[in-house]
PDB file of C-alpha atoms in Angstrom:
ATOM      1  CA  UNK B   1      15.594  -3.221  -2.964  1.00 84.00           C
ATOM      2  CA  UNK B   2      14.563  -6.847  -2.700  1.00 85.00           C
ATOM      3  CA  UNK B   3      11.917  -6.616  -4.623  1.00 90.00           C
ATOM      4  CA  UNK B   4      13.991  -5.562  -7.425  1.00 87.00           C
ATOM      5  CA  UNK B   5      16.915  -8.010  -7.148  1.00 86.00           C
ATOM      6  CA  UNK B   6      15.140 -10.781  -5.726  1.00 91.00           C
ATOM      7  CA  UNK B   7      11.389 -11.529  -7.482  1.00 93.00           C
ATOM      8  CA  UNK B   8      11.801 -15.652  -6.566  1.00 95.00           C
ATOM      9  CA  UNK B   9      12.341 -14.238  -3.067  1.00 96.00           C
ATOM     10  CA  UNK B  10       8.876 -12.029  -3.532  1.00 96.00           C
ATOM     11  CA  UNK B  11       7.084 -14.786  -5.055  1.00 96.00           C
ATOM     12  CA  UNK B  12       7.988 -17.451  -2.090  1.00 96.00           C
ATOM     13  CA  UNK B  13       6.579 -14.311   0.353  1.00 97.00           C
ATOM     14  CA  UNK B  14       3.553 -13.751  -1.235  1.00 97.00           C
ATOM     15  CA  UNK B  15       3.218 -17.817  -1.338  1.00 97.00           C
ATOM     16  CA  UNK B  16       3.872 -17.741   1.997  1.00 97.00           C
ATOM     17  CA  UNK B  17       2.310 -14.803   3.612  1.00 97.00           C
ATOM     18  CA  UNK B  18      -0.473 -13.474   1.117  1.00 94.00           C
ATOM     19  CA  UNK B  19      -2.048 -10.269   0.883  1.00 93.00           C
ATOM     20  CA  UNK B  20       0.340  -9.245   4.390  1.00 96.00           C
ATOM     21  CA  UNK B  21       3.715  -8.639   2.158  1.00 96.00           C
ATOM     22  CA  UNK B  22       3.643  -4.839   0.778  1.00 96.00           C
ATOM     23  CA  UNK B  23       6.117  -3.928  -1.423  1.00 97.00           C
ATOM     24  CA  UNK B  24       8.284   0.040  -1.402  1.00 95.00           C
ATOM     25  CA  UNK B  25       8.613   1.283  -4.682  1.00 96.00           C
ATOM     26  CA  UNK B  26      10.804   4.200  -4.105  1.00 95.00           C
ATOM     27  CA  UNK B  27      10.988   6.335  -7.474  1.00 95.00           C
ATOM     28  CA  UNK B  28      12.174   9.583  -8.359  1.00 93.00           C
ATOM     29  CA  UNK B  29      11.819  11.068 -12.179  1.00 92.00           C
ATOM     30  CA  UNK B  30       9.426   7.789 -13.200  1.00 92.00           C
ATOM     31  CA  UNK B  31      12.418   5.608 -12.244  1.00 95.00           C
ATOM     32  CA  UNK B  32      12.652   3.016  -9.754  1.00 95.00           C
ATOM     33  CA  UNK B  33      15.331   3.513  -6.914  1.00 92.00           C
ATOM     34  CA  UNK B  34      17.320   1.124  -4.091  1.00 83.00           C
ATOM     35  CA  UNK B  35      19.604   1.094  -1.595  1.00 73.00           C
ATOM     36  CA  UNK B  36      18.237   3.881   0.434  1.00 67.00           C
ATOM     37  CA  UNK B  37      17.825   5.737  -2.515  1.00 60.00           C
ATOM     38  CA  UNK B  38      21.509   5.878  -3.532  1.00 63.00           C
ATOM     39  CA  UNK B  39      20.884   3.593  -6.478  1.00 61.00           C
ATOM     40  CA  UNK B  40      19.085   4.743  -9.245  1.00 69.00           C
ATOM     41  CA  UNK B  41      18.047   2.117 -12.282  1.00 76.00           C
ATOM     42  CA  UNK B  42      16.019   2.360 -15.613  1.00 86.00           C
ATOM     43  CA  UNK B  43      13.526   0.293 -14.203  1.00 91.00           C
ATOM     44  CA  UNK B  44      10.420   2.098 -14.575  1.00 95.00           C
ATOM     45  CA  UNK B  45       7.818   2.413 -11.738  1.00 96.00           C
ATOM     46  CA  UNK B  46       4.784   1.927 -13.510  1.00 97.00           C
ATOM     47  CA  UNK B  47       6.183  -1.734 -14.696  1.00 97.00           C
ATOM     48  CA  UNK B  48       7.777  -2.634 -11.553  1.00 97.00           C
ATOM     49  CA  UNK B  49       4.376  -2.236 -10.150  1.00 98.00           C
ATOM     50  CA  UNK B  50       3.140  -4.494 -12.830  1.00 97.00           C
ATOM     51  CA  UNK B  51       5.828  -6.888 -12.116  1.00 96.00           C
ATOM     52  CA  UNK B  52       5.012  -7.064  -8.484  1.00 97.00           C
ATOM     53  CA  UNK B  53       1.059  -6.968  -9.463  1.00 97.00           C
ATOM     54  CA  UNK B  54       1.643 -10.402 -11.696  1.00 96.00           C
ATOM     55  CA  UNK B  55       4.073 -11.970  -8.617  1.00 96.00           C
ATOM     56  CA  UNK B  56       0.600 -11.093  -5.990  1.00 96.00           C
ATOM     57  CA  UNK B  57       1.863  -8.618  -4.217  1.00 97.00           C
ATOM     58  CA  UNK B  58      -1.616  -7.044  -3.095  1.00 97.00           C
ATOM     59  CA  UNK B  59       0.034  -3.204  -1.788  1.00 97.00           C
ATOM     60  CA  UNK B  60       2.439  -1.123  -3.130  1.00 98.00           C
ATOM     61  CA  UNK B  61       4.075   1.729  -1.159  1.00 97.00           C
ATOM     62  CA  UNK B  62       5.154   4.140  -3.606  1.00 97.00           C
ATOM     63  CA  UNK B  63       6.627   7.302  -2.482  1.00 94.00           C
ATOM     64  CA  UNK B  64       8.577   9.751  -4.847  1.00 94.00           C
ATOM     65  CA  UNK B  65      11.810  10.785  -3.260  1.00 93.00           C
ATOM     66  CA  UNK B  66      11.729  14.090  -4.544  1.00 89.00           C
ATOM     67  CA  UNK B  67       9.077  14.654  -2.655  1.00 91.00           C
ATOM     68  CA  UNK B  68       9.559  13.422   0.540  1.00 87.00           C
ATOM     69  CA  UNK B  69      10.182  15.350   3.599  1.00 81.00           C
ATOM     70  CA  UNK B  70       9.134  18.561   1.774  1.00 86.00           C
ATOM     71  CA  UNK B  71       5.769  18.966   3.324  1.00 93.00           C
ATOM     72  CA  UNK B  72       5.338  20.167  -0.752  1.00 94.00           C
ATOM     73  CA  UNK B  73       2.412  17.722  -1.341  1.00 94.00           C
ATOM     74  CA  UNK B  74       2.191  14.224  -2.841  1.00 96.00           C
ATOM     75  CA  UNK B  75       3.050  13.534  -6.423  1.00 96.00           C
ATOM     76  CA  UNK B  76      -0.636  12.890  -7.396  1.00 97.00           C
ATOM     77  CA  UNK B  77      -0.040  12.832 -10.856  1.00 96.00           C
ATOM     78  CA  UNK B  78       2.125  10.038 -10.776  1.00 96.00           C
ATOM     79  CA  UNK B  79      -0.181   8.141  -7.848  1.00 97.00           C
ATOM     80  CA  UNK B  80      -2.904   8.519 -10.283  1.00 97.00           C
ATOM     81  CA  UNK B  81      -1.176   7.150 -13.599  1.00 97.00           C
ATOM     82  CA  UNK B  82      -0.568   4.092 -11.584  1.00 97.00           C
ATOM     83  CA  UNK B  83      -3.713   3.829  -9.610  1.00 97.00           C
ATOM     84  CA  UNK B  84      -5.184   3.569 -13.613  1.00 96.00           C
ATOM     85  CA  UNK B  85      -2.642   0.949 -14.607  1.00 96.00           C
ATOM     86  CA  UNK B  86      -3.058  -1.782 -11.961  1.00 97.00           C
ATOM     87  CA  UNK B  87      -5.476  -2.930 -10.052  1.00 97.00           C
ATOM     88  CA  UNK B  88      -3.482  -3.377  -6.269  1.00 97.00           C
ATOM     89  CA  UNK B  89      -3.910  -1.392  -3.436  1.00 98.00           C
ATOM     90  CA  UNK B  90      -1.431   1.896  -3.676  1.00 98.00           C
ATOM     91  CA  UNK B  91      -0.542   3.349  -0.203  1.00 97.00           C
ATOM     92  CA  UNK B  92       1.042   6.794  -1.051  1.00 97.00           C
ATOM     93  CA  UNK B  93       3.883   8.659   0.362  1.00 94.00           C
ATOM     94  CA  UNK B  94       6.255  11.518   0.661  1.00 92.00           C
ATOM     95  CA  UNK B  95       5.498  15.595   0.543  1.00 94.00           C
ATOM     96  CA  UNK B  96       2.272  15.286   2.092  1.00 96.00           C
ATOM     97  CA  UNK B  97       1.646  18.207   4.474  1.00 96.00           C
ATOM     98  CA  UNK B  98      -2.272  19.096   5.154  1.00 97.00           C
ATOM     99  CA  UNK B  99      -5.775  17.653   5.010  1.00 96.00           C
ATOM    100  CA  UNK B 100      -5.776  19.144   1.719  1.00 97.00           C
ATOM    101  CA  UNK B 101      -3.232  16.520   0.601  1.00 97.00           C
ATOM    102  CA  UNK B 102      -5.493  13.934   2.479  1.00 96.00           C
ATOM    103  CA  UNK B 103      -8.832  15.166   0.248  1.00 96.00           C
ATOM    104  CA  UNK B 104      -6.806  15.158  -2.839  1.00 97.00           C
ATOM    105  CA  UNK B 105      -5.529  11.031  -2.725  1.00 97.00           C
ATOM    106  CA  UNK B 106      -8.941  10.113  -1.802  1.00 96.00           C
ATOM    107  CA  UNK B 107     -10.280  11.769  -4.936  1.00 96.00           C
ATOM    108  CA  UNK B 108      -7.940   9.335  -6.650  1.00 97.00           C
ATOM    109  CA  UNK B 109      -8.897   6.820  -4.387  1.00 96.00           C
ATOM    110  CA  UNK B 110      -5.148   5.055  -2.603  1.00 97.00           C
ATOM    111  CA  UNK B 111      -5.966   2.806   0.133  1.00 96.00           C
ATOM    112  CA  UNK B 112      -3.563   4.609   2.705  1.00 95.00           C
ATOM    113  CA  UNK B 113      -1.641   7.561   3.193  1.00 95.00           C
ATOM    114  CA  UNK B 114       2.200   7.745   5.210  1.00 94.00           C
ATOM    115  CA  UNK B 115       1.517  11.269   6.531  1.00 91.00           C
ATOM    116  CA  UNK B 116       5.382  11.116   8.426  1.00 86.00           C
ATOM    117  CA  UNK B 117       6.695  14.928   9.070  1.00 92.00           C
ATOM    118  CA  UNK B 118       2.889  16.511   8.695  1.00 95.00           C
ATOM    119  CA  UNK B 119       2.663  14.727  11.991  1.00 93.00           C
ATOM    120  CA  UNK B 120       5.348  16.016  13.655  1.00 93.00           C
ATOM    121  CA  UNK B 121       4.892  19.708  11.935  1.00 94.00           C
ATOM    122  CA  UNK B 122       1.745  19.978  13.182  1.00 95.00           C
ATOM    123  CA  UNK B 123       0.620  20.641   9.314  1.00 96.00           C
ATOM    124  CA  UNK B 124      -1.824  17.994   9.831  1.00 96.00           C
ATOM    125  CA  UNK B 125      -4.004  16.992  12.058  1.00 94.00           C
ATOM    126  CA  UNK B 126      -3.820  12.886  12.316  1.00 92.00           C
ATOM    127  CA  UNK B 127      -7.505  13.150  13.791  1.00 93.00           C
ATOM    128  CA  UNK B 128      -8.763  15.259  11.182  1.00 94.00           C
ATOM    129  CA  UNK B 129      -7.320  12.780   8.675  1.00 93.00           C
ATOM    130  CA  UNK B 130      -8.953   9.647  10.095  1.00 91.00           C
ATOM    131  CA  UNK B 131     -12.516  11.309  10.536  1.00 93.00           C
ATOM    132  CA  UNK B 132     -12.339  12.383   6.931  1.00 90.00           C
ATOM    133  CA  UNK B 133     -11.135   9.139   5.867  1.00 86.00           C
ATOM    134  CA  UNK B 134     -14.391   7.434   6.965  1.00 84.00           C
ATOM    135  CA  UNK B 135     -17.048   9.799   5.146  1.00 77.00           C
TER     136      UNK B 135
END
């Protein structure tokens, strides 16, 4: 929510703190939500993450709200549009449930995964994950 009300405030981080300040792009439908989700905008994702690319934010953690929780899989789609318009590092989450999930970002090549309720569902094994991560 910062991020989108606040870019000075991103640009004095990144100044301050480098390639350790990661920014959330929460999005549902392409657009670019705040507050916890309960504020939607026009803004959308793809140039906020250009936005926050030309500030020097270095990650981006985008998750689509539709999809989170739902153990339905990741928007890849979306993660991959992105992934070919800037050139940051895109750590993906929400709806990821199995290794299959896990195979699919790396074909699009994120740098990280949030895995959250596969974990806890036992749809994914968090050892499987990091072994296949390092092939």
């Amino acid at each position: 929510t910062i991020a989108m009300e606040d870019e000075e405030l991103v640009k004095k981080a990144v100044d301050t703190y480098g390639e350790k300040i990661a920014v959330g792009i929460d999005c549902k439908d392409g657009k670019v939500y705040g507050r916890g989700w309960l504020a939607g905008s026009d803004l959308d994702y793809i140039d906020f993450a250009k936005k926050m690319e030309g500030v020097g934010v270095k990650n981006i953690i985008v998750t689509d709200i539709s999809k989170d929780g739902t153990l339905e899989g990741p928007n890849v789609e979306m993660l991959k549009k992105l992934k070919e318009t800037v050139n940051i590092d895109i750590t993906a989450s929400g709806g990821i449930r199995d290794i299959e999930n896990i195979k699919d970002l790396m074909e699009i090549e994120v740098y990280g995964a949030i895995t959250g309720k596969a974990i806890y569902a036992k749809t994914l094994s968090l050892e499987e994950a990091i072994e296949i991560s390092k092939q």
